[in-house]
Structure formats: C-alpha cells, structure tokens
mmCIF file of C-alpha atoms (C1' of nucleotides) in Angstrom:
data_model
loop_
_atom_site.group_PDB
_atom_site.id
_atom_site.type_symbol
_atom_site.label_atom_id
_atom_site.label_comp_id
_atom_site.label_asym_id
_atom_site.label_seq_id
_atom_site.Cartn_x
_atom_site.Cartn_y
_atom_site.Cartn_z
ATOM 1 C CA MET A 1 134.894 107.011 105.062
ATOM 2 C CA SER A 2 131.982 104.717 105.668
ATOM 3 C CA LEU A 3 129.679 103.274 103.033
ATOM 4 C CA LYS A 4 126.136 102.407 104.117
ATOM 5 C CA VAL A 5 124.259 100.172 101.674
ATOM 6 C CA ALA A 6 120.589 99.269 102.020
ATOM 7 C CA THR A 7 118.303 96.739 100.335
ATOM 8 C CA TRP A 8 114.503 96.754 100.458
ATOM 9 C CA ASN A 9 111.752 94.910 98.602
ATOM 10 C CA ILE A 10 109.323 97.833 98.438
ATOM 11 C CA ASN A 11 106.343 96.078 96.760
ATOM 12 C CA SER A 12 105.394 99.066 94.546
ATOM 13 C CA VAL A 13 107.691 102.082 94.689
ATOM 14 C CA ARG A 14 104.948 104.461 93.571
ATOM 15 C CA LEU A 15 102.563 103.434 96.327
ATOM 16 C CA ARG A 16 105.324 103.630 98.922
ATOM 17 C CA ALA A 17 107.522 106.516 97.721
ATOM 18 C CA GLY A 18 106.668 108.278 100.994
ATOM 19 C CA LEU A 19 107.944 105.346 103.046
ATOM 20 C CA VAL A 20 111.148 105.251 101.010
ATOM 21 C CA GLY A 21 111.624 108.968 101.725
ATOM 22 C CA ARG A 22 111.136 108.370 105.431
ATOM 23 C CA PHE A 23 113.686 105.560 105.358
ATOM 24 C CA LEU A 24 116.218 107.690 103.462
ATOM 25 C CA GLN A 25 115.830 110.519 105.965
ATOM 26 C CA ASP A 26 115.880 108.358 109.107
ATOM 27 C CA HIS A 27 118.649 105.934 108.102
ATOM 28 C CA ALA A 28 120.632 107.947 105.539
ATOM 29 C CA PRO A 29 122.085 105.104 103.456
ATOM 30 C CA ASP A 30 124.565 106.112 100.765
ATOM 31 C CA VAL A 31 122.970 103.635 98.343
ATOM 32 C CA LEU A 32 119.519 102.017 98.447
ATOM 33 C CA CYS A 33 118.717 98.981 96.284
ATOM 34 C CA LEU A 34 114.999 98.412 95.703
ATOM 35 C CA GLN A 35 113.152 95.353 94.412
ATOM 36 C CA GLU A 36 109.577 94.806 93.246
ATOM 37 C CA THR A 37 109.237 98.403 92.144
ATOM 38 C CA LYS A 38 106.336 97.318 89.852
ATOM 39 C CA CYS A 39 106.901 100.477 87.889
ATOM 40 C CA PRO A 40 107.772 101.300 84.260
ATOM 41 C CA ASP A 41 110.971 103.354 84.003
ATOM 42 C CA ASP A 42 109.180 106.478 82.780
ATOM 43 C CA SER A 43 106.961 106.629 85.886
ATOM 44 C CA PHE A 44 109.620 106.027 88.551
ATOM 45 C CA PRO A 45 109.313 108.720 91.272
ATOM 46 C CA LEU A 46 112.740 110.272 90.617
ATOM 47 C CA ALA A 47 111.928 113.725 91.985
ATOM 48 C CA ALA A 48 110.861 112.451 95.416
ATOM 49 C CA PHE A 49 114.310 110.930 95.982
ATOM 50 C CA ARG A 50 116.372 113.613 94.228
ATOM 51 C CA LYS A 51 115.032 116.288 96.526
ATOM 52 C CA LEU A 52 116.470 114.285 99.451
ATOM 53 C CA GLY A 53 119.936 114.363 97.913
ATOM 54 C CA TYR A 54 119.784 111.087 95.999
ATOM 55 C CA ASP A 55 120.717 112.443 92.592
ATOM 56 C CA HIS A 56 121.951 109.202 91.036
ATOM 57 C CA ILE A 57 119.224 106.721 90.165
ATOM 58 C CA ALA A 58 119.326 103.637 87.947
ATOM 59 C CA VAL A 59 116.034 101.987 87.059
ATOM 60 C CA HIS A 60 115.154 98.697 85.433
ATOM 61 C CA GLY A 61 111.432 98.268 85.641
ATOM 62 C CA GLN A 62 108.428 96.901 83.816
ATOM 63 C CA LYS A 63 104.707 97.349 84.066
ATOM 64 C CA GLY A 64 103.041 95.673 87.029
ATOM 65 C CA TYR A 65 105.626 93.041 87.933
ATOM 66 C CA HIS A 66 109.168 92.718 89.297
ATOM 67 C CA GLY A 67 111.468 95.710 88.766
ATOM 68 C CA VAL A 68 114.712 96.792 90.461
ATOM 69 C CA ALA A 69 116.324 100.181 91.041
ATOM 70 C CA ILE A 70 119.389 101.741 92.682
ATOM 71 C CA VAL A 71 119.012 105.120 94.412
ATOM 72 C CA SER A 72 122.320 106.710 95.431
ATOM 73 C CA ARG A 73 123.876 109.908 96.689
ATOM 74 C CA LEU A 74 127.214 108.710 95.349
ATOM 75 C CA PRO A 75 127.838 108.850 91.598
ATOM 76 C CA PHE A 76 127.985 105.625 89.633
ATOM 77 C CA GLU A 77 128.254 104.150 86.170
ATOM 78 C CA ALA A 78 125.512 101.762 85.090
ATOM 79 C CA ARG A 79 126.570 98.212 84.224
ATOM 80 C CA ASP A 80 124.693 95.788 82.008
ATOM 81 C CA ALA A 81 121.528 94.371 83.536
ATOM 82 C CA ARG A 82 121.613 90.612 83.041
ATOM 83 C CA ARG A 83 118.896 88.520 81.467
ATOM 84 C CA PHE A 84 117.995 85.216 83.092
ATOM 85 C CA CYS A 85 116.039 82.201 81.869
ATOM 86 C CA ASP A 86 115.538 83.753 78.390
ATOM 87 C CA LYS A 87 112.985 86.143 79.838
ATOM 88 C CA ASP A 88 112.809 89.917 79.835
ATOM 89 C CA ASP A 89 111.869 90.080 83.536
ATOM 90 C CA ALA A 90 113.488 93.034 85.335
ATOM 91 C CA ARG A 91 115.288 91.093 88.060
ATOM 92 C CA HIS A 92 118.856 92.433 88.037
ATOM 93 C CA ILE A 93 120.615 95.778 87.841
ATOM 94 C CA ALA A 94 124.224 96.674 88.608
ATOM 95 C CA VAL A 95 126.305 99.819 89.005
ATOM 96 C CA THR A 96 129.923 100.683 89.773
ATOM 97 C CA LEU A 97 130.663 103.679 92.025
ATOM 98 C CA THR A 98 132.830 106.192 90.170
ATOM 99 C CA LYS A 99 136.007 107.986 91.265
ATOM 100 C CA ASP A 100 133.955 110.807 92.809
ATOM 101 C CA ALA A 101 132.703 108.300 95.387
ATOM 102 C CA GLY A 102 135.890 108.646 97.449
ATOM 103 C CA ALA A 103 137.111 105.509 99.166
ATOM 104 C CA ALA A 104 134.086 103.635 97.803
ATOM 105 C CA ALA A 105 135.163 104.294 94.207
ATOM 106 C CA GLY A 106 135.254 101.168 92.099
ATOM 107 C CA ILE A 107 132.865 99.118 94.230
ATOM 108 C CA THR A 108 130.292 97.298 92.075
ATOM 109 C CA LEU A 109 126.780 96.642 93.427
ATOM 110 C CA HIS A 110 124.542 93.883 92.080
ATOM 111 C CA ASN A 111 120.854 94.151 92.976
ATOM 112 C CA PHE A 112 118.756 90.978 92.471
ATOM 113 C CA TYR A 113 115.122 89.992 92.657
ATOM 114 C CA VAL A 114 114.982 86.178 92.500
ATOM 115 C CA PRO A 115 111.634 84.624 91.446
ATOM 116 C CA ALA A 116 109.399 83.731 94.405
ATOM 117 C CA GLY A 117 108.591 80.313 92.947
ATOM 118 C CA GLY A 118 104.868 79.846 93.569
ATOM 119 C CA ASP A 119 103.342 77.539 96.165
ATOM 120 C CA ILE A 120 104.118 73.948 95.145
ATOM 121 C CA PRO A 121 107.785 72.972 95.675
ATOM 122 C CA ASP A 122 107.919 70.596 92.715
ATOM 123 C CA PRO A 123 109.352 71.762 89.378
ATOM 124 C CA ALA A 124 107.363 69.083 87.525
ATOM 125 C CA LEU A 125 104.049 70.424 88.854
ATOM 126 C CA ASN A 126 104.829 74.115 89.138
ATOM 127 C CA VAL A 127 106.514 76.067 86.346
ATOM 128 C CA LYS A 128 107.186 78.982 88.701
ATOM 129 C CA PHE A 129 109.249 76.737 90.970
ATOM 130 C CA ALA A 130 111.080 75.346 87.927
ATOM 131 C CA HIS A 131 111.818 78.939 86.879
ATOM 132 C CA LYS A 132 113.206 79.764 90.332
ATOM 133 C CA LEU A 133 115.549 76.755 90.262
ATOM 134 C CA GLN A 134 116.674 77.633 86.737
ATOM 135 C CA PHE A 135 117.322 81.217 87.830
ATOM 136 C CA LEU A 136 119.507 80.003 90.716
ATOM 137 C CA ASP A 137 121.349 77.657 88.329
ATOM 138 C CA GLU A 138 122.084 80.604 86.042
ATOM 139 C CA MET A 139 123.330 82.641 89.032
ATOM 140 C CA ILE A 140 125.745 79.772 89.729
ATOM 141 C CA GLU A 141 126.972 79.810 86.099
ATOM 142 C CA TRP A 142 127.358 83.597 86.310
ATOM 143 C CA GLY A 143 129.381 83.310 89.527
ATOM 144 C CA GLN A 144 131.668 80.685 88.046
ATOM 145 C CA ARG A 145 132.142 82.314 84.663
ATOM 146 C CA ASP A 146 132.140 86.070 85.402
ATOM 147 C CA ARG A 147 133.730 85.982 88.904
ATOM 148 C CA PRO A 148 131.540 88.911 90.065
ATOM 149 C CA ALA A 149 133.196 88.918 93.500
ATOM 150 C CA ALA A 150 136.766 89.004 92.170
ATOM 151 C CA GLY A 151 137.311 92.636 93.214
ATOM 152 C CA ARG A 152 135.405 94.896 95.579
ATOM 153 C CA SER A 153 131.750 94.057 95.085
ATOM 154 C CA ILE A 154 128.454 93.726 96.911
ATOM 155 C CA LEU A 155 125.446 91.580 96.009
ATOM 156 C CA VAL A 156 122.126 92.476 97.620
ATOM 157 C CA GLY A 157 118.497 91.758 97.090
ATOM 158 C CA ASP A 158 115.386 89.751 97.696
ATOM 159 C CA LEU A 159 116.771 86.291 96.971
ATOM 160 C CA ASN A 160 113.469 84.683 98.069
ATOM 161 C CA VAL A 161 115.361 81.913 99.879
ATOM 162 C CA ALA A 162 115.850 81.628 103.654
ATOM 163 C CA PRO A 163 118.959 79.434 103.601
ATOM 164 C CA LEU A 164 119.743 78.636 107.253
ATOM 165 C CA GLU A 165 117.759 76.867 109.973
ATOM 166 C CA HIS A 166 117.473 80.074 111.973
ATOM 167 C CA ASP A 167 116.447 82.121 108.945
ATOM 168 C CA VAL A 168 112.858 80.897 109.451
ATOM 169 C CA TRP A 169 110.534 80.788 112.430
ATOM 170 C CA SER A 170 110.336 76.980 112.293
ATOM 171 C CA HIS A 171 112.896 74.994 110.325
ATOM 172 C CA ARG A 172 110.907 71.763 110.684
ATOM 173 C CA GLN A 173 107.589 73.269 109.606
ATOM 174 C CA LEU A 174 109.043 75.092 106.614
ATOM 175 C CA LEU A 175 111.109 72.283 105.086
ATOM 176 C CA ASP A 176 108.424 71.724 102.439
ATOM 177 C CA VAL A 177 107.491 75.380 102.050
ATOM 178 C CA VAL A 178 108.859 77.250 99.021
ATOM 179 C CA SER A 179 111.763 79.498 100.180
ATOM 180 C CA HIS A 180 113.189 76.950 102.650
ATOM 181 C CA THR A 181 113.152 73.596 100.810
ATOM 182 C CA PRO A 182 116.480 71.738 100.710
ATOM 183 C CA VAL A 183 116.763 72.039 96.918
ATOM 184 C CA GLU A 184 116.583 75.844 97.199
ATOM 185 C CA THR A 185 118.769 76.301 100.273
ATOM 186 C CA THR A 186 121.420 74.000 98.791
ATOM 187 C CA LYS A 187 121.374 75.868 95.476
ATOM 188 C CA LEU A 188 121.644 79.251 97.177
ATOM 189 C CA GLY A 189 124.668 77.925 99.074
ATOM 190 C CA VAL A 190 126.248 76.975 95.753
ATOM 191 C CA VAL A 191 125.489 80.451 94.357
ATOM 192 C CA GLN A 192 127.280 81.948 97.352
ATOM 193 C CA GLU A 193 130.265 79.602 96.990
ATOM 194 C CA SER A 194 130.417 80.053 93.204
ATOM 195 C CA ALA A 195 132.017 83.453 93.685
ATOM 196 C CA SER A 196 133.121 83.177 97.347
ATOM 197 C CA TRP A 197 130.554 85.697 98.600
ATOM 198 C CA VAL A 198 130.452 86.429 102.343
ATOM 199 C CA ASP A 199 127.051 86.607 104.066
ATOM 200 C CA ALA A 200 127.414 89.986 105.814
ATOM 201 C CA MET A 201 124.311 89.643 107.996
ATOM 202 C CA ARG A 202 125.390 86.302 109.441
ATOM 203 C CA ALA A 203 129.036 87.360 109.754
ATOM 204 C CA LEU A 204 127.848 89.852 112.378
ATOM 205 C CA ARG A 205 124.847 87.981 113.805
ATOM 206 C CA PRO A 206 125.600 84.235 113.534
ATOM 207 C CA GLU A 207 123.214 81.397 114.243
ATOM 208 C CA PRO A 208 121.459 80.417 116.410
ATOM 209 C CA GLU A 209 120.048 83.959 116.569
ATOM 210 C CA LYS A 210 116.929 84.135 114.440
ATOM 211 C CA LEU A 211 117.039 86.805 111.724
ATOM 212 C CA PHE A 212 113.963 87.711 109.663
ATOM 213 C CA THR A 213 113.401 90.362 106.975
ATOM 214 C CA TRP A 214 109.897 89.387 105.790
ATOM 215 C CA TRP A 215 106.597 88.710 107.527
ATOM 216 C CA SER A 216 103.461 87.659 105.607
ATOM 217 C CA TYR A 217 100.590 90.098 105.145
ATOM 218 C CA ARG A 218 98.268 87.234 106.066
ATOM 219 C CA ALA A 219 99.150 87.073 109.751
ATOM 220 C CA GLN A 220 96.583 88.633 112.071
ATOM 221 C CA ASP A 221 99.364 90.140 114.158
ATOM 222 C CA TRP A 222 102.746 89.779 112.412
ATOM 223 C CA GLU A 223 104.666 91.050 115.444
ATOM 224 C CA LYS A 224 102.987 88.808 117.987
ATOM 225 C CA SER A 225 103.189 85.609 115.921
ATOM 226 C CA ASP A 226 106.644 86.619 114.529
ATOM 227 C CA ARG A 227 106.524 83.949 111.836
ATOM 228 C CA GLY A 228 109.185 85.575 109.689
ATOM 229 C CA ARG A 229 111.807 84.520 107.181
ATOM 230 C CA ARG A 230 115.182 85.988 106.094
ATOM 231 C CA LEU A 231 114.588 86.400 102.365
ATOM 232 C CA ASP A 232 116.705 89.525 101.863
ATOM 233 C CA HIS A 233 120.481 89.350 101.818
ATOM 234 C CA VAL A 234 123.700 91.352 101.635
ATOM 235 C CA TRP A 235 126.787 89.536 100.391
ATOM 236 C CA LEU A 236 130.311 90.946 100.201
ATOM 237 C CA SER A 237 133.306 89.931 98.127
ATOM 238 C CA ARG A 238 136.278 88.687 100.177
ATOM 239 C CA GLU A 239 138.106 91.970 99.604
ATOM 240 C CA LEU A 240 135.385 93.835 101.507
ATOM 241 C CA GLU A 241 134.938 91.304 104.312
ATOM 242 C CA GLY A 242 137.476 93.066 106.530
ATOM 243 C CA SER A 243 135.639 96.387 106.135
ATOM 244 C CA LEU A 244 132.340 95.107 107.504
ATOM 245 C CA ALA A 245 131.392 97.367 110.422
ATOM 246 C CA SER A 246 127.681 96.987 111.228
ATOM 247 C CA MET A 247 124.317 95.635 110.121
ATOM 248 C CA ASP A 248 120.735 96.643 110.867
ATOM 249 C CA ILE A 249 117.393 95.020 110.086
ATOM 250 C CA VAL A 250 114.891 97.882 110.218
ATOM 251 C CA ARG A 251 112.155 95.779 111.766
ATOM 252 C CA GLY A 252 110.156 98.860 112.770
ATOM 253 C CA ALA A 253 109.383 99.539 109.089
ATOM 254 C CA ARG A 254 107.027 96.558 109.110
ATOM 255 C CA SER A 255 104.731 98.638 111.360
ATOM 256 C CA TRP A 256 104.765 101.786 109.237
ATOM 257 C CA GLU A 257 101.471 102.737 107.624
ATOM 258 C CA ARG A 258 100.659 100.583 104.573
ATOM 259 C CA PRO A 259 103.986 98.725 104.880
ATOM 260 C CA SER A 260 105.821 96.463 102.493
ATOM 261 C CA ASP A 261 105.889 92.872 103.729
ATOM 262 C CA HIS A 262 109.721 93.151 103.642
ATOM 263 C CA VAL A 263 111.804 95.503 105.803
ATOM 264 C CA PRO A 264 115.042 97.281 104.845
ATOM 265 C CA VAL A 265 118.429 95.825 105.715
ATOM 266 C CA THR A 266 121.455 98.108 105.995
ATOM 267 C CA VAL A 267 125.136 97.170 106.061
ATOM 268 C CA THR A 268 127.882 99.688 106.847
ATOM 269 C CA LEU A 269 131.467 99.287 105.666
ATOM 270 C CA ALA A 270 134.420 101.221 107.081
ATOM 271 C CA LEU A 271 136.630 101.954 104.074
ATOM 272 C "C1'" DA B 1 93.673 70.689 106.543
ATOM 273 C "C1'" DT B 2 92.392 75.389 105.441
ATOM 274 C "C1'" DG B 3 92.504 80.199 104.719
ATOM 275 C "C1'" DG B 4 94.377 84.005 105.927
ATOM 276 C "C1'" DT B 5 96.427 89.788 102.769
ATOM 277 C "C1'" DT B 6 98.208 92.900 99.344
ATOM 278 C "C1'" DG B 7 99.260 95.245 94.662
ATOM 279 C "C1'" DT B 8 98.362 95.649 89.895
ATOM 280 C "C1'" DC B 9 95.223 95.871 86.482
ATOM 281 C "C1'" DA B 10 90.879 94.982 85.145
ATOM 282 C "C1'" DT B 11 88.849 90.775 87.369
ATOM 283 C "C1'" DA B 12 92.522 87.168 87.692
ATOM 284 C "C1'" DC B 13 97.261 86.546 88.994
ATOM 285 C "C1'" DA B 14 101.543 86.894 91.519
ATOM 286 C "C1'" DA B 15 103.548 87.163 95.870
#
DNA sequence: ATGGTTGTCATACAA
C-alpha cells in the first residue's frame, strides 16, 4: 500500500474549510496535518471533513492563536500532546495509526507548529525570539530523551525555520531575518540530528534546487517576485527512509481564492 | 531604510 501524508499551515481552519476540502478531494492524502487552526476544539469544522471520508480527526486548538489538528481516513490512537516552554500553547499533537491502517499500522505522526519568533533576531531584545530558541532547545531534549524516531515515525509541520541556503530566495539577504538566522538554522539541524530524522523533501529534491512552501501576503505579486521560504517540513525516521516514493509542494494552492500564505506539502511512502 | 497584508478579536497583536 501507499501512505500519503500532507502538512499545511492553514491560517484559520474555519475561514478556509472550503480550501481544505478542495485539497482533500484533489490530492487525496491519507492523513492531513494542519497548523494555525486558530480554532477552539468545540468549533472545529469536523462535519466538512467527515463527509469527504476523513472520519478520524484529532484536534488541539485554542481561541485565536496557534492550534494543530490531524485529519485522517485511516484510524489512529491519540498520543499525548506535549507542552513546551511551560506554556499551554497548542503547538504539538501526535497520533499512532492503528492495526486497521494496514501496512501503515504502528506509524506515529508528530505534527508541530514552532513559534514564528517575531521580527528582531535577538533573544535579549525580543521575547518571542527567545521563546522560539527555547522551543527548539526543548525539541532537542525531546529527541535525545524520548527517541521519537526510534521506530516508524514521521514528523511534520510548520517549523518556521528555512534551514538550507536554497530554502530561501536569497541566502545572503535573509541571514539576519528571523527564520534563516544561523542560530535558528543550526538549532534546527541539531533537532533533526537529535533523533536521526531524514528530511524527506530534500532527499528527493536536493540543493541547489530552490524549494519554498511560504510566500508573504505583503508581496504585490507573490508569484512574480517569488520571494519564498521553505518553512514547512516532513521528516522521516530511518526505518521509513527506504519507503520514500514521492513529494509534492502544492504551489498552486497559493493562488486559490483567499489563500493561506503557506501551501500544502505531500509525501508518499510505498509500504 | 521603509512599508508592504492577513486573521482574530475588538482595536491591538501576531504572523
């Protein structure tokens, strides 16, 4: 069987439930991980996704900010959502596919929304940047202590860091811009190494090809200027590396009506 | 060097 996993920062799931439905119909992922749902759990648009065959939905939201969810047509068991930085922010949710999920049974998915970090890349001047660095430090501790990639597992999400030179439109011009500063890109590399995660997108489309998943709302013409960044990621545990079959950045979604500033990324495994 | 947009919630704040 194949397992198609998608990740998408939706920037309000209620406002864009229609776009999510379109994506589910057009791209038919088995599991979709959403970030920035900005939606309390009791107002998540469950019915819109269930009627498309996505009966299994895990939500971890809050009013107005952050929020993550997993929408699946395969059955799963919910795992504990982790707390980071002594805050109750909804920035992580995890599930394990159950035995009814066929060859995908037992795969654990971790869905993350890492803090954006504000504008000033100095933790002494900007508490939001300090929070982002602390969050990455705690992801490193988690990787080292809990070995989340010891078996068959997948980590996806909006990690709000574009780690490689060709993950941004201009490496030189973004070196002091939050999301591509050396302190962040180095830390994200340590997060990845802490549990031996494999970067699925770059395994299939290595540098120097430029890969972007986010384009600012502020550009006059996002497509023409193409000043993007790769903020969204799909990582695989070593056990799944050999099953990696294909990857797609759904760039066209950035032109849908009232789009998110992020586009979906899909990764397909042949199991 | 500056401002450019969007979503939420209530008029600033986060991204």
